[in-house]
PDB file of N, CA, C and O in Angstrom:
ATOM      1  N   UNK A  10    -146.597  98.988 -12.343  1.00 71.00           N
ATOM      2  CA  UNK A  10    -147.656  99.655 -13.172  1.00 71.00           C
ATOM      3  C   UNK A  10    -148.468  98.289 -13.934  1.00 71.00           C
ATOM      4  O   UNK A  10    -149.538  98.756 -14.029  1.00 71.00           O
ATOM      5  N   UNK A  11    -147.640  97.606 -14.528  1.00 79.00           N
ATOM      6  CA  UNK A  11    -148.338  96.623 -15.264  1.00 79.00           C
ATOM      7  C   UNK A  11    -149.223  95.743 -14.565  1.00 79.00           C
ATOM      8  O   UNK A  11    -150.231  95.290 -15.014  1.00 79.00           O
ATOM      9  N   UNK A  12    -148.867  95.249 -13.369  1.00 78.00           N
ATOM     10  CA  UNK A  12    -149.884  94.702 -12.579  1.00 78.00           C
ATOM     11  C   UNK A  12    -150.904  95.307 -12.272  1.00 78.00           C
ATOM     12  O   UNK A  12    -151.941  94.585 -12.214  1.00 78.00           O
ATOM     13  N   UNK A  13    -150.920  96.758 -11.919  1.00 79.00           N
ATOM     14  CA  UNK A  13    -151.972  97.378 -11.762  1.00 79.00           C
ATOM     15  C   UNK A  13    -153.105  97.457 -12.819  1.00 79.00           C
ATOM     16  O   UNK A  13    -154.433  97.390 -12.817  1.00 79.00           O
ATOM     17  N   UNK A  14    -152.530  97.555 -14.272  1.00 81.00           N
ATOM     18  CA  UNK A  14    -153.302  97.637 -15.496  1.00 81.00           C
ATOM     19  C   UNK A  14    -153.943  96.105 -15.696  1.00 81.00           C
ATOM     20  O   UNK A  14    -155.155  95.996 -15.962  1.00 81.00           O
ATOM     21  N   UNK A  15    -153.059  95.068 -15.325  1.00 87.00           N
ATOM     22  CA  UNK A  15    -153.589  93.539 -15.421  1.00 87.00           C
ATOM     23  C   UNK A  15    -155.095  93.577 -14.390  1.00 87.00           C
ATOM     24  O   UNK A  15    -155.994  93.133 -14.767  1.00 87.00           O
ATOM     25  N   UNK A  16    -154.765  94.090 -13.207  1.00 78.00           N
ATOM     26  CA  UNK A  16    -156.007  94.012 -12.301  1.00 78.00           C
ATOM     27  C   UNK A  16    -157.069  94.826 -12.826  1.00 78.00           C
ATOM     28  O   UNK A  16    -158.197  94.207 -12.499  1.00 78.00           O
ATOM     29  N   UNK A  17    -156.767  95.618 -13.498  1.00 80.00           N
ATOM     30  CA  UNK A  17    -157.939  96.722 -14.006  1.00 80.00           C
ATOM     31  C   UNK A  17    -158.979  95.744 -15.058  1.00 80.00           C
ATOM     32  O   UNK A  17    -159.945  95.957 -14.969  1.00 80.00           O
ATOM     33  N   UNK A  18    -158.054  95.227 -15.796  1.00 78.00           N
ATOM     34  CA  UNK A  18    -158.561  94.224 -17.043  1.00 78.00           C
ATOM     35  C   UNK A  18    -159.267  93.118 -16.317  1.00 78.00           C
ATOM     36  O   UNK A  18    -160.473  92.990 -16.759  1.00 78.00           O
ATOM     37  N   UNK A  19    -159.087  92.678 -15.016  1.00 81.00           N
ATOM     38  CA  UNK A  19    -159.804  91.641 -14.425  1.00 81.00           C
ATOM     39  C   UNK A  19    -160.930  92.158 -14.064  1.00 81.00           C
ATOM     40  O   UNK A  19    -162.156  91.525 -13.758  1.00 81.00           O
ATOM     41  N   UNK A  20    -161.028  93.531 -13.421  1.00 77.00           N
ATOM     42  CA  UNK A  20    -162.153  93.915 -12.727  1.00 77.00           C
ATOM     43  C   UNK A  20    -163.261  94.443 -13.751  1.00 77.00           C
ATOM     44  O   UNK A  20    -164.384  94.324 -13.590  1.00 77.00           O
ATOM     45  N   UNK A  21    -162.874  94.666 -15.095  1.00 77.00           N
ATOM     46  CA  UNK A  21    -163.566  94.815 -16.331  1.00 77.00           C
ATOM     47  C   UNK A  21    -164.581  93.786 -16.516  1.00 77.00           C
ATOM     48  O   UNK A  21    -165.501  94.056 -17.151  1.00 77.00           O
ATOM     49  N   UNK A  22    -163.900  92.562 -16.443  1.00 65.00           N
ATOM     50  CA  UNK A  22    -164.635  91.309 -17.011  1.00 65.00           C
ATOM     51  C   UNK A  22    -164.546  91.463 -18.533  1.00 65.00           C
ATOM     52  O   UNK A  22    -163.851  91.939 -19.166  1.00 65.00           O
ATOM     53  N   UNK A  23    -165.535  90.496 -18.998  1.00 64.00           N
ATOM     54  CA  UNK A  23    -165.719  90.368 -20.501  1.00 64.00           C
ATOM     55  C   UNK A  23    -164.751  89.358 -20.913  1.00 64.00           C
ATOM     56  O   UNK A  23    -163.620  89.244 -20.649  1.00 64.00           O
ATOM     57  N   UNK A  24    -165.178  88.637 -21.911  1.00 61.00           N
ATOM     58  CA  UNK A  24    -164.393  87.620 -22.507  1.00 61.00           C
ATOM     59  C   UNK A  24    -163.207  88.144 -23.351  1.00 61.00           C
ATOM     60  O   UNK A  24    -162.157  87.470 -23.180  1.00 61.00           O
ATOM     61  N   UNK A  25    -163.079  89.233 -23.979  1.00 70.00           N
ATOM     62  CA  UNK A  25    -162.384  89.658 -24.745  1.00 70.00           C
ATOM     63  C   UNK A  25    -160.976  90.054 -23.845  1.00 70.00           C
ATOM     64  O   UNK A  25    -159.897  89.806 -24.264  1.00 70.00           O
ATOM     65  N   UNK A  26    -161.475  90.427 -22.778  1.00 80.00           N
ATOM     66  CA  UNK A  26    -160.220  90.716 -21.922  1.00 80.00           C
ATOM     67  C   UNK A  26    -159.573  89.660 -21.244  1.00 80.00           C
ATOM     68  O   UNK A  26    -158.592  89.549 -20.887  1.00 80.00           O
ATOM     69  N   UNK A  27    -160.596  88.646 -21.138  1.00 87.00           N
ATOM     70  CA  UNK A  27    -159.859  87.197 -20.720  1.00 87.00           C
ATOM     71  C   UNK A  27    -158.861  86.603 -21.493  1.00 87.00           C
ATOM     72  O   UNK A  27    -157.632  86.251 -21.327  1.00 87.00           O
ATOM     73  N   UNK A  28    -159.172  86.903 -23.019  1.00 89.00           N
ATOM     74  CA  UNK A  28    -158.090  86.531 -23.899  1.00 89.00           C
ATOM     75  C   UNK A  28    -156.875  87.135 -23.752  1.00 89.00           C
ATOM     76  O   UNK A  28    -155.812  86.781 -23.873  1.00 89.00           O
ATOM     77  N   UNK A  29    -156.951  88.585 -23.675  1.00 90.00           N
ATOM     78  CA  UNK A  29    -155.851  89.221 -23.381  1.00 90.00           C
ATOM     79  C   UNK A  29    -154.990  89.000 -22.207  1.00 90.00           C
ATOM     80  O   UNK A  29    -153.637  88.800 -22.339  1.00 90.00           O
ATOM     81  N   UNK A  30    -155.685  88.763 -21.213  1.00 92.00           N
ATOM     82  CA  UNK A  30    -155.004  88.317 -19.808  1.00 92.00           C
ATOM     83  C   UNK A  30    -154.146  86.882 -20.240  1.00 92.00           C
ATOM     84  O   UNK A  30    -153.087  86.896 -19.859  1.00 92.00           O
ATOM     85  N   UNK A  31    -154.734  85.970 -20.718  1.00 93.00           N
ATOM     86  CA  UNK A  31    -154.287  84.732 -21.166  1.00 93.00           C
ATOM     87  C   UNK A  31    -152.893  84.967 -22.060  1.00 93.00           C
ATOM     88  O   UNK A  31    -152.049  84.301 -21.549  1.00 93.00           O
ATOM     89  N   UNK A  32    -153.085  85.722 -22.876  1.00 93.00           N
ATOM     90  CA  UNK A  32    -152.210  86.210 -23.867  1.00 93.00           C
ATOM     91  C   UNK A  32    -151.096  86.649 -23.143  1.00 93.00           C
ATOM     92  O   UNK A  32    -149.724  86.391 -23.336  1.00 93.00           O
ATOM     93  N   UNK A  33    -151.229  87.545 -22.172  1.00 93.00           N
ATOM     94  CA  UNK A  33    -150.095  88.220 -21.388  1.00 93.00           C
ATOM     95  C   UNK A  33    -149.370  87.193 -20.505  1.00 93.00           C
ATOM     96  O   UNK A  33    -148.186  86.941 -20.442  1.00 93.00           O
ATOM     97  N   UNK A  34    -149.996  86.218 -19.980  1.00 95.00           N
ATOM     98  CA  UNK A  34    -149.509  85.141 -18.905  1.00 95.00           C
ATOM     99  C   UNK A  34    -148.625  84.199 -19.810  1.00 95.00           C
ATOM    100  O   UNK A  34    -147.565  83.878 -19.524  1.00 95.00           O
ATOM    101  N   UNK A  35    -149.375  83.758 -21.176  1.00 95.00           N
ATOM    102  CA  UNK A  35    -148.252  82.927 -21.787  1.00 95.00           C
ATOM    103  C   UNK A  35    -146.946  83.638 -22.438  1.00 95.00           C
ATOM    104  O   UNK A  35    -146.221  83.257 -22.659  1.00 95.00           O
ATOM    105  N   UNK A  36    -146.948  84.883 -22.610  1.00 95.00           N
ATOM    106  CA  UNK A  36    -145.933  85.534 -23.248  1.00 95.00           C
ATOM    107  C   UNK A  36    -144.994  86.305 -22.366  1.00 95.00           C
ATOM    108  O   UNK A  36    -143.977  86.663 -22.602  1.00 95.00           O
ATOM    109  N   UNK A  37    -145.339  86.555 -20.966  1.00 93.00           N
ATOM    110  CA  UNK A  37    -144.401  87.230 -20.058  1.00 93.00           C
ATOM    111  C   UNK A  37    -144.000  86.319 -19.024  1.00 93.00           C
ATOM    112  O   UNK A  37    -144.848  85.710 -18.446  1.00 93.00           O
ATOM    113  N   UNK A  38    -142.616  86.152 -18.792  1.00 93.00           N
ATOM    114  CA  UNK A  38    -141.937  85.378 -17.721  1.00 93.00           C
ATOM    115  C   UNK A  38    -141.985  85.870 -16.394  1.00 93.00           C
ATOM    116  O   UNK A  38    -141.523  85.324 -15.522  1.00 93.00           O
ATOM    117  N   UNK A  39    -142.095  87.152 -16.207  1.00 92.00           N
ATOM    118  CA  UNK A  39    -142.145  87.909 -15.124  1.00 92.00           C
ATOM    119  C   UNK A  39    -143.117  87.213 -13.943  1.00 92.00           C
ATOM    120  O   UNK A  39    -144.278  87.295 -14.353  1.00 92.00           O
ATOM    121  N   UNK A  40    -142.648  86.847 -12.883  1.00 93.00           N
ATOM    122  CA  UNK A  40    -143.760  86.130 -11.805  1.00 93.00           C
ATOM    123  C   UNK A  40    -144.595  87.093 -11.375  1.00 93.00           C
ATOM    124  O   UNK A  40    -145.848  86.736 -11.292  1.00 93.00           O
ATOM    125  N   UNK A  41    -144.158  88.405 -11.207  1.00 92.00           N
ATOM    126  CA  UNK A  41    -145.353  89.119 -10.545  1.00 92.00           C
ATOM    127  C   UNK A  41    -146.268  89.509 -11.663  1.00 92.00           C
ATOM    128  O   UNK A  41    -147.418  89.649 -11.279  1.00 92.00           O
ATOM    129  N   UNK A  42    -146.118  89.614 -12.935  1.00 93.00           N
ATOM    130  CA  UNK A  42    -146.978  89.753 -13.814  1.00 93.00           C
ATOM    131  C   UNK A  42    -148.060  88.541 -13.945  1.00 93.00           C
ATOM    132  O   UNK A  42    -149.321  88.665 -14.197  1.00 93.00           O
ATOM    133  N   UNK A  43    -147.375  87.456 -14.063  1.00 95.00           N
ATOM    134  CA  UNK A  43    -148.132  86.246 -14.103  1.00 95.00           C
ATOM    135  C   UNK A  43    -148.947  85.904 -13.051  1.00 95.00           C
ATOM    136  O   UNK A  43    -150.181  85.477 -12.983  1.00 95.00           O
ATOM    137  N   UNK A  44    -148.665  86.339 -11.734  1.00 95.00           N
ATOM    138  CA  UNK A  44    -149.431  86.242 -10.508  1.00 95.00           C
ATOM    139  C   UNK A  44    -150.641  87.294 -10.751  1.00 95.00           C
ATOM    140  O   UNK A  44    -151.767  87.029 -10.258  1.00 95.00           O
ATOM    141  N   UNK A  45    -150.309  88.516 -11.279  1.00 94.00           N
ATOM    142  CA  UNK A  45    -151.270  89.455 -11.437  1.00 94.00           C
ATOM    143  C   UNK A  45    -152.468  89.041 -12.384  1.00 94.00           C
ATOM    144  O   UNK A  45    -153.618  89.075 -12.243  1.00 94.00           O
ATOM    145  N   UNK A  46    -152.087  88.187 -13.380  1.00 95.00           N
ATOM    146  CA  UNK A  46    -153.105  87.710 -14.603  1.00 95.00           C
ATOM    147  C   UNK A  46    -153.820  86.799 -13.532  1.00 95.00           C
ATOM    148  O   UNK A  46    -155.079  86.658 -13.920  1.00 95.00           O
ATOM    149  N   UNK A  47    -153.286  85.768 -12.934  1.00 96.00           N
ATOM    150  CA  UNK A  47    -154.018  84.724 -12.214  1.00 96.00           C
ATOM    151  C   UNK A  47    -154.905  85.562 -11.370  1.00 96.00           C
ATOM    152  O   UNK A  47    -156.287  85.079 -11.190  1.00 96.00           O
ATOM    153  N   UNK A  48    -154.571  86.547 -10.659  1.00 93.00           N
ATOM    154  CA  UNK A  48    -155.526  87.059  -9.676  1.00 93.00           C
ATOM    155  C   UNK A  48    -156.605  87.724 -10.429  1.00 93.00           C
ATOM    156  O   UNK A  48    -157.794  87.990 -10.036  1.00 93.00           O
ATOM    157  N   UNK A  49    -156.413  88.433 -11.515  1.00 93.00           N
ATOM    158  CA  UNK A  49    -157.357  89.122 -12.325  1.00 93.00           C
ATOM    159  C   UNK A  49    -158.295  88.025 -12.965  1.00 93.00           C
ATOM    160  O   UNK A  49    -159.630  88.315 -12.962  1.00 93.00           O
ATOM    161  N   UNK A  50    -157.808  86.986 -13.310  1.00 94.00           N
ATOM    162  CA  UNK A  50    -158.862  85.690 -13.755  1.00 94.00           C
ATOM    163  C   UNK A  50    -159.479  85.326 -12.715  1.00 94.00           C
ATOM    164  O   UNK A  50    -160.649  85.056 -12.839  1.00 94.00           O
ATOM    165  N   UNK A  51    -159.101  85.296 -11.530  1.00 94.00           N
ATOM    166  CA  UNK A  51    -159.856  84.718 -10.300  1.00 94.00           C
ATOM    167  C   UNK A  51    -160.874  85.946 -10.229  1.00 94.00           C
ATOM    168  O   UNK A  51    -162.014  85.406  -9.828  1.00 94.00           O
ATOM    169  N   UNK A  52    -160.658  87.124 -10.081  1.00 91.00           N
ATOM    170  CA  UNK A  52    -161.706  88.085  -9.968  1.00 91.00           C
ATOM    171  C   UNK A  52    -162.931  87.997 -10.982  1.00 91.00           C
ATOM    172  O   UNK A  52    -164.057  88.002 -10.570  1.00 91.00           O
ATOM    173  N   UNK A  53    -162.452  87.548 -12.107  1.00 91.00           N
ATOM    174  CA  UNK A  53    -163.404  87.330 -13.100  1.00 91.00           C
ATOM    175  C   UNK A  53    -164.371  86.142 -12.898  1.00 91.00           C
ATOM    176  O   UNK A  53    -165.108  85.593 -13.737  1.00 91.00           O
ATOM    177  N   UNK A  54    -163.593  85.051 -12.078  1.00 93.00           N
ATOM    178  CA  UNK A  54    -164.254  83.726 -11.828  1.00 93.00           C
ATOM    179  C   UNK A  54    -164.211  83.007 -13.131  1.00 93.00           C
ATOM    180  O   UNK A  54    -165.075  82.239 -13.383  1.00 93.00           O
ATOM    181  N   UNK A  55    -163.235  83.229 -13.864  1.00 94.00           N
ATOM    182  CA  UNK A  55    -162.939  82.363 -15.311  1.00 94.00           C
ATOM    183  C   UNK A  55    -162.132  81.182 -15.137  1.00 94.00           C
ATOM    184  O   UNK A  55    -161.036  81.078 -15.145  1.00 94.00           O
ATOM    185  N   UNK A  56    -162.876  80.075 -14.831  1.00 95.00           N
ATOM    186  CA  UNK A  56    -162.418  78.963 -14.617  1.00 95.00           C
ATOM    187  C   UNK A  56    -161.904  78.304 -15.653  1.00 95.00           C
ATOM    188  O   UNK A  56    -160.885  77.571 -15.782  1.00 95.00           O
ATOM    189  N   UNK A  57    -162.546  78.455 -17.085  1.00 95.00           N
ATOM    190  CA  UNK A  57    -161.910  77.963 -18.077  1.00 95.00           C
ATOM    191  C   UNK A  57    -160.540  78.309 -18.479  1.00 95.00           C
ATOM    192  O   UNK A  57    -159.594  77.429 -18.967  1.00 95.00           O
ATOM    193  N   UNK A  58    -160.480  79.671 -18.345  1.00 95.00           N
ATOM    194  CA  UNK A  58    -159.081  80.206 -18.858  1.00 95.00           C
ATOM    195  C   UNK A  58    -158.018  79.635 -17.707  1.00 95.00           C
ATOM    196  O   UNK A  58    -156.872  79.484 -18.223  1.00 95.00           O
ATOM    197  N   UNK A  59    -158.450  79.587 -16.576  1.00 96.00           N
ATOM    198  CA  UNK A  59    -157.460  78.891 -15.535  1.00 96.00           C
ATOM    199  C   UNK A  59    -157.270  77.545 -15.916  1.00 96.00           C
ATOM    200  O   UNK A  59    -156.018  77.196 -15.542  1.00 96.00           O
ATOM    201  N   UNK A  60    -158.056  76.722 -16.238  1.00 97.00           N
ATOM    202  CA  UNK A  60    -158.057  75.391 -16.451  1.00 97.00           C
ATOM    203  C   UNK A  60    -157.032  75.205 -17.594  1.00 97.00           C
ATOM    204  O   UNK A  60    -155.980  74.866 -17.558  1.00 97.00           O
ATOM    205  N   UNK A  61    -157.324  76.291 -18.732  1.00 97.00           N
ATOM    206  CA  UNK A  61    -156.380  76.037 -19.996  1.00 97.00           C
ATOM    207  C   UNK A  61    -154.803  76.643 -19.527  1.00 97.00           C
ATOM    208  O   UNK A  61    -153.975  75.924 -19.941  1.00 97.00           O
ATOM    209  N   UNK A  62    -154.758  77.314 -18.746  1.00 97.00           N
ATOM    210  CA  UNK A  62    -153.360  77.861 -18.087  1.00 97.00           C
ATOM    211  C   UNK A  62    -152.695  76.709 -17.495  1.00 97.00           C
ATOM    212  O   UNK A  62    -151.578  76.372 -17.741  1.00 97.00           O
ATOM    213  N   UNK A  63    -153.691  76.208 -16.510  1.00 97.00           N
ATOM    214  CA  UNK A  63    -152.947  75.209 -15.753  1.00 97.00           C
ATOM    215  C   UNK A  63    -152.474  73.707 -16.602  1.00 97.00           C
ATOM    216  O   UNK A  63    -151.662  73.375 -16.367  1.00 97.00           O
ATOM    217  N   UNK A  64    -153.288  73.422 -17.786  1.00 96.00           N
ATOM    218  CA  UNK A  64    -152.962  72.467 -18.578  1.00 96.00           C
ATOM    219  C   UNK A  64    -151.624  72.636 -19.032  1.00 96.00           C
ATOM    220  O   UNK A  64    -150.815  71.986 -19.468  1.00 96.00           O
ATOM    221  N   UNK A  65    -151.412  73.904 -19.553  1.00 96.00           N
ATOM    222  CA  UNK A  65    -150.315  74.200 -20.331  1.00 96.00           C
ATOM    223  C   UNK A  65    -148.837  74.786 -19.443  1.00 96.00           C
ATOM    224  O   UNK A  65    -147.799  74.768 -19.972  1.00 96.00           O
ATOM    225  N   UNK A  66    -149.327  74.820 -18.246  1.00 96.00           N
ATOM    226  CA  UNK A  66    -147.970  75.237 -17.408  1.00 96.00           C
ATOM    227  C   UNK A  66    -147.113  74.015 -17.071  1.00 96.00           C
ATOM    228  O   UNK A  66    -147.468  73.106 -16.646  1.00 96.00           O
ATOM    229  N   UNK A  67    -145.811  74.603 -17.408  1.00 96.00           N
ATOM    230  CA  UNK A  67    -144.627  73.517 -17.091  1.00 96.00           C
ATOM    231  C   UNK A  67    -143.991  73.607 -15.512  1.00 96.00           C
ATOM    232  O   UNK A  67    -143.519  72.671 -15.040  1.00 96.00           O
ATOM    233  N   UNK A  68    -144.127  74.975 -15.107  1.00 96.00           N
ATOM    234  CA  UNK A  68    -143.413  75.268 -13.797  1.00 96.00           C
ATOM    235  C   UNK A  68    -144.540  74.644 -12.657  1.00 96.00           C
ATOM    236  O   UNK A  68    -145.663  74.901 -12.535  1.00 96.00           O
ATOM    237  N   UNK A  69    -143.952  73.740 -12.086  1.00 96.00           N
ATOM    238  CA  UNK A  69    -144.881  73.070 -11.011  1.00 96.00           C
ATOM    239  C   UNK A  69    -145.486  74.086  -9.784  1.00 96.00           C
ATOM    240  O   UNK A  69    -146.645  73.900  -9.365  1.00 96.00           O
ATOM    241  N   UNK A  70    -144.784  75.051  -9.361  1.00 96.00           N
ATOM    242  CA  UNK A  70    -144.990  76.024  -8.490  1.00 96.00           C
ATOM    243  C   UNK A  70    -146.364  76.883  -8.990  1.00 96.00           C
ATOM    244  O   UNK A  70    -147.153  77.034  -8.211  1.00 96.00           O
ATOM    245  N   UNK A  71    -146.138  77.278 -10.123  1.00 96.00           N
ATOM    246  CA  UNK A  71    -146.953  77.979 -10.956  1.00 96.00           C
ATOM    247  C   UNK A  71    -148.498  77.199 -11.156  1.00 96.00           C
ATOM    248  O   UNK A  71    -149.702  77.921 -10.841  1.00 96.00           O
ATOM    249  N   UNK A  72    -148.264  76.034 -11.549  1.00 96.00           N
ATOM    250  CA  UNK A  72    -149.412  75.094 -11.544  1.00 96.00           C
ATOM    251  C   UNK A  72    -150.103  75.097 -10.217  1.00 96.00           C
ATOM    252  O   UNK A  72    -151.262  75.040 -10.181  1.00 96.00           O
ATOM    253  N   UNK A  73    -149.468  74.797  -9.187  1.00 96.00           N
ATOM    254  CA  UNK A  73    -149.775  74.806  -7.792  1.00 96.00           C
ATOM    255  C   UNK A  73    -150.662  76.032  -7.533  1.00 96.00           C
ATOM    256  O   UNK A  73    -151.880  75.987  -7.028  1.00 96.00           O
ATOM    257  N   UNK A  74    -150.133  77.226  -7.854  1.00 96.00           N
ATOM    258  CA  UNK A  74    -150.753  78.504  -7.678  1.00 96.00           C
ATOM    259  C   UNK A  74    -152.026  78.588  -8.407  1.00 96.00           C
ATOM    260  O   UNK A  74    -153.080  79.024  -7.765  1.00 96.00           O
ATOM    261  N   UNK A  75    -152.159  78.047  -9.536  1.00 97.00           N
ATOM    262  CA  UNK A  75    -153.535  78.139 -10.541  1.00 97.00           C
ATOM    263  C   UNK A  75    -154.353  77.194  -9.709  1.00 97.00           C
ATOM    264  O   UNK A  75    -155.488  77.753  -9.741  1.00 97.00           O
ATOM    265  N   UNK A  76    -154.139  76.088  -9.346  1.00 96.00           N
ATOM    266  CA  UNK A  76    -155.038  75.069  -8.826  1.00 96.00           C
ATOM    267  C   UNK A  76    -155.419  75.606  -7.648  1.00 96.00           C
ATOM    268  O   UNK A  76    -156.725  75.502  -7.345  1.00 96.00           O
ATOM    269  N   UNK A  77    -154.776  76.331  -6.724  1.00 96.00           N
ATOM    270  CA  UNK A  77    -155.202  76.794  -5.443  1.00 96.00           C
ATOM    271  C   UNK A  77    -156.408  77.914  -5.721  1.00 96.00           C
ATOM    272  O   UNK A  77    -157.246  77.924  -5.088  1.00 96.00           O
ATOM    273  N   UNK A  78    -156.170  78.674  -6.725  1.00 96.00           N
ATOM    274  CA  UNK A  78    -157.189  79.610  -7.171  1.00 96.00           C
ATOM    275  C   UNK A  78    -158.141  78.759  -7.534  1.00 96.00           C
ATOM    276  O   UNK A  78    -159.410  79.428  -7.318  1.00 96.00           O
ATOM    277  N   UNK A  79    -158.090  78.032  -8.353  1.00 96.00           N
ATOM    278  CA  UNK A  79    -159.287  77.328  -9.352  1.00 96.00           C
ATOM    279  C   UNK A  79    -160.188  76.812  -8.065  1.00 96.00           C
ATOM    280  O   UNK A  79    -161.305  76.603  -8.394  1.00 96.00           O
ATOM    281  N   UNK A  80    -159.483  76.179  -7.096  1.00 94.00           N
ATOM    282  CA  UNK A  80    -160.372  75.380  -5.967  1.00 94.00           C
ATOM    283  C   UNK A  80    -161.487  76.422  -5.391  1.00 94.00           C
ATOM    284  O   UNK A  80    -162.491  75.920  -4.828  1.00 94.00           O
ATOM    285  N   UNK A  81    -161.425  77.754  -5.651  1.00 96.00           N
ATOM    286  CA  UNK A  81    -162.101  78.642  -5.005  1.00 96.00           C
ATOM    287  C   UNK A  81    -163.237  79.080  -6.038  1.00 96.00           C
ATOM    288  O   UNK A  81    -164.009  80.158  -5.813  1.00 96.00           O
ATOM    289  N   UNK A  82    -163.194  78.590  -7.323  1.00 95.00           N
ATOM    290  CA  UNK A  82    -164.219  78.886  -8.296  1.00 95.00           C
ATOM    291  C   UNK A  82    -165.026  77.888  -8.619  1.00 95.00           C
ATOM    292  O   UNK A  82    -164.583  76.780  -8.601  1.00 95.00           O
ATOM    293  N   UNK A  83    -166.455  78.244  -8.736  1.00 94.00           N
ATOM    294  CA  UNK A  83    -167.354  77.119  -8.916  1.00 94.00           C
ATOM    295  C   UNK A  83    -167.715  77.261 -10.359  1.00 94.00           C
ATOM    296  O   UNK A  83    -168.594  78.067 -10.820  1.00 94.00           O
ATOM    297  N   UNK A  84    -167.066  76.138 -11.226  1.00 94.00           N
ATOM    298  CA  UNK A  84    -167.464  75.973 -12.464  1.00 94.00           C
ATOM    299  C   UNK A  84    -167.457  74.647 -12.995  1.00 94.00           C
ATOM    300  O   UNK A  84    -166.624  73.836 -12.253  1.00 94.00           O
ATOM    301  N   UNK A  85    -168.022  74.171 -13.908  1.00 96.00           N
ATOM    302  CA  UNK A  85    -168.051  72.790 -14.530  1.00 96.00           C
ATOM    303  C   UNK A  85    -166.463  72.713 -15.059  1.00 96.00           C
ATOM    304  O   UNK A  85    -166.103  71.533 -14.649  1.00 96.00           O
ATOM    305  N   UNK A  86    -166.331  73.631 -15.827  1.00 96.00           N
ATOM    306  CA  UNK A  86    -164.667  73.532 -16.223  1.00 96.00           C
ATOM    307  C   UNK A  86    -163.809  73.182 -15.247  1.00 96.00           C
ATOM    308  O   UNK A  86    -162.855  72.193 -15.206  1.00 96.00           O
ATOM    309  N   UNK A  87    -163.886  73.745 -13.952  1.00 97.00           N
ATOM    310  CA  UNK A  87    -162.944  73.544 -13.133  1.00 97.00           C
ATOM    311  C   UNK A  87    -163.217  72.201 -12.324  1.00 97.00           C
ATOM    312  O   UNK A  87    -162.281  71.819 -11.843  1.00 97.00           O
ATOM    313  N   UNK A  88    -164.478  71.814 -11.863  1.00 96.00           N
ATOM    314  CA  UNK A  88    -164.805  70.771 -11.447  1.00 96.00           C
ATOM    315  C   UNK A  88    -164.219  69.438 -12.202  1.00 96.00           C
ATOM    316  O   UNK A  88    -163.610  68.726 -11.594  1.00 96.00           O
ATOM    317  N   UNK A  89    -164.475  69.716 -13.465  1.00 97.00           N
ATOM    318  CA  UNK A  89    -163.929  68.602 -14.427  1.00 97.00           C
ATOM    319  C   UNK A  89    -162.586  68.452 -14.399  1.00 97.00           C
ATOM    320  O   UNK A  89    -161.979  67.140 -14.398  1.00 97.00           O
ATOM    321  N   UNK A  90    -161.770  69.366 -14.308  1.00 97.00           N
ATOM    322  CA  UNK A  90    -160.244  69.214 -14.276  1.00 97.00           C
ATOM    323  C   UNK A  90    -159.787  69.018 -12.783  1.00 97.00           C
ATOM    324  O   UNK A  90    -158.781  68.131 -12.867  1.00 97.00           O
ATOM    325  N   UNK A  91    -160.604  69.181 -11.780  1.00 96.00           N
ATOM    326  CA  UNK A  91    -159.934  68.875 -10.560  1.00 96.00           C
ATOM    327  C   UNK A  91    -160.267  67.548 -10.531  1.00 96.00           C
ATOM    328  O   UNK A  91    -159.233  66.799  -9.943  1.00 96.00           O
ATOM    329  N   UNK A  92    -161.269  66.808 -10.911  1.00 95.00           N
ATOM    330  CA  UNK A  92    -161.498  65.215 -10.857  1.00 95.00           C
ATOM    331  C   UNK A  92    -160.512  64.704 -11.952  1.00 95.00           C
ATOM    332  O   UNK A  92    -159.974  63.681 -11.424  1.00 95.00           O
ATOM    333  N   UNK A  93    -160.083  65.392 -12.860  1.00 94.00           N
ATOM    334  CA  UNK A  93    -159.011  64.573 -13.778  1.00 94.00           C
ATOM    335  C   UNK A  93    -157.705  64.685 -13.060  1.00 94.00           C
ATOM    336  O   UNK A  93    -157.193  63.593 -13.416  1.00 94.00           O
ATOM    337  N   UNK A  94    -157.157  65.694 -12.360  1.00 92.00           N
ATOM    338  CA  UNK A  94    -156.059  65.578 -11.747  1.00 92.00           C
ATOM    339  C   UNK A  94    -156.132  64.767 -10.381  1.00 92.00           C
ATOM    340  O   UNK A  94    -155.016  64.252 -10.143  1.00 92.00           O
ATOM    341  N   UNK A  95    -157.269  64.271 -10.036  1.00 91.00           N
ATOM    342  CA  UNK A  95    -157.201  63.661  -8.790  1.00 91.00           C
ATOM    343  C   UNK A  95    -157.291  62.100  -9.127  1.00 91.00           C
ATOM    344  O   UNK A  95    -156.972  61.167  -8.256  1.00 91.00           O
ATOM    345  N   UNK A  96    -157.515  62.022 -10.459  1.00 87.00           N
ATOM    346  CA  UNK A  96    -157.282  60.366 -11.107  1.00 87.00           C
ATOM    347  C   UNK A  96    -156.089  59.743 -10.948  1.00 87.00           C
ATOM    348  O   UNK A  96    -154.947  60.284 -11.085  1.00 87.00           O
TER     349      UNK A  96
END
């Protein structure tokens, strides 16, 4: 049910909702919830939030998941981050 609510937040868009999604990701260790947040941010095409999460992520598998989703987002923030990790 929580994953469904997170998806709805992603579909609604808006910067305030992105902040809520990032907060949920940072405070919840449940992998299903974290994946739902990533999907919601992807739906919003919120590259900046995903870059921020990738920079802070300690789990290599979750970081890889974030980067995979970011690769499909066209934004300056994402492009700059991708170039940074390729160096």
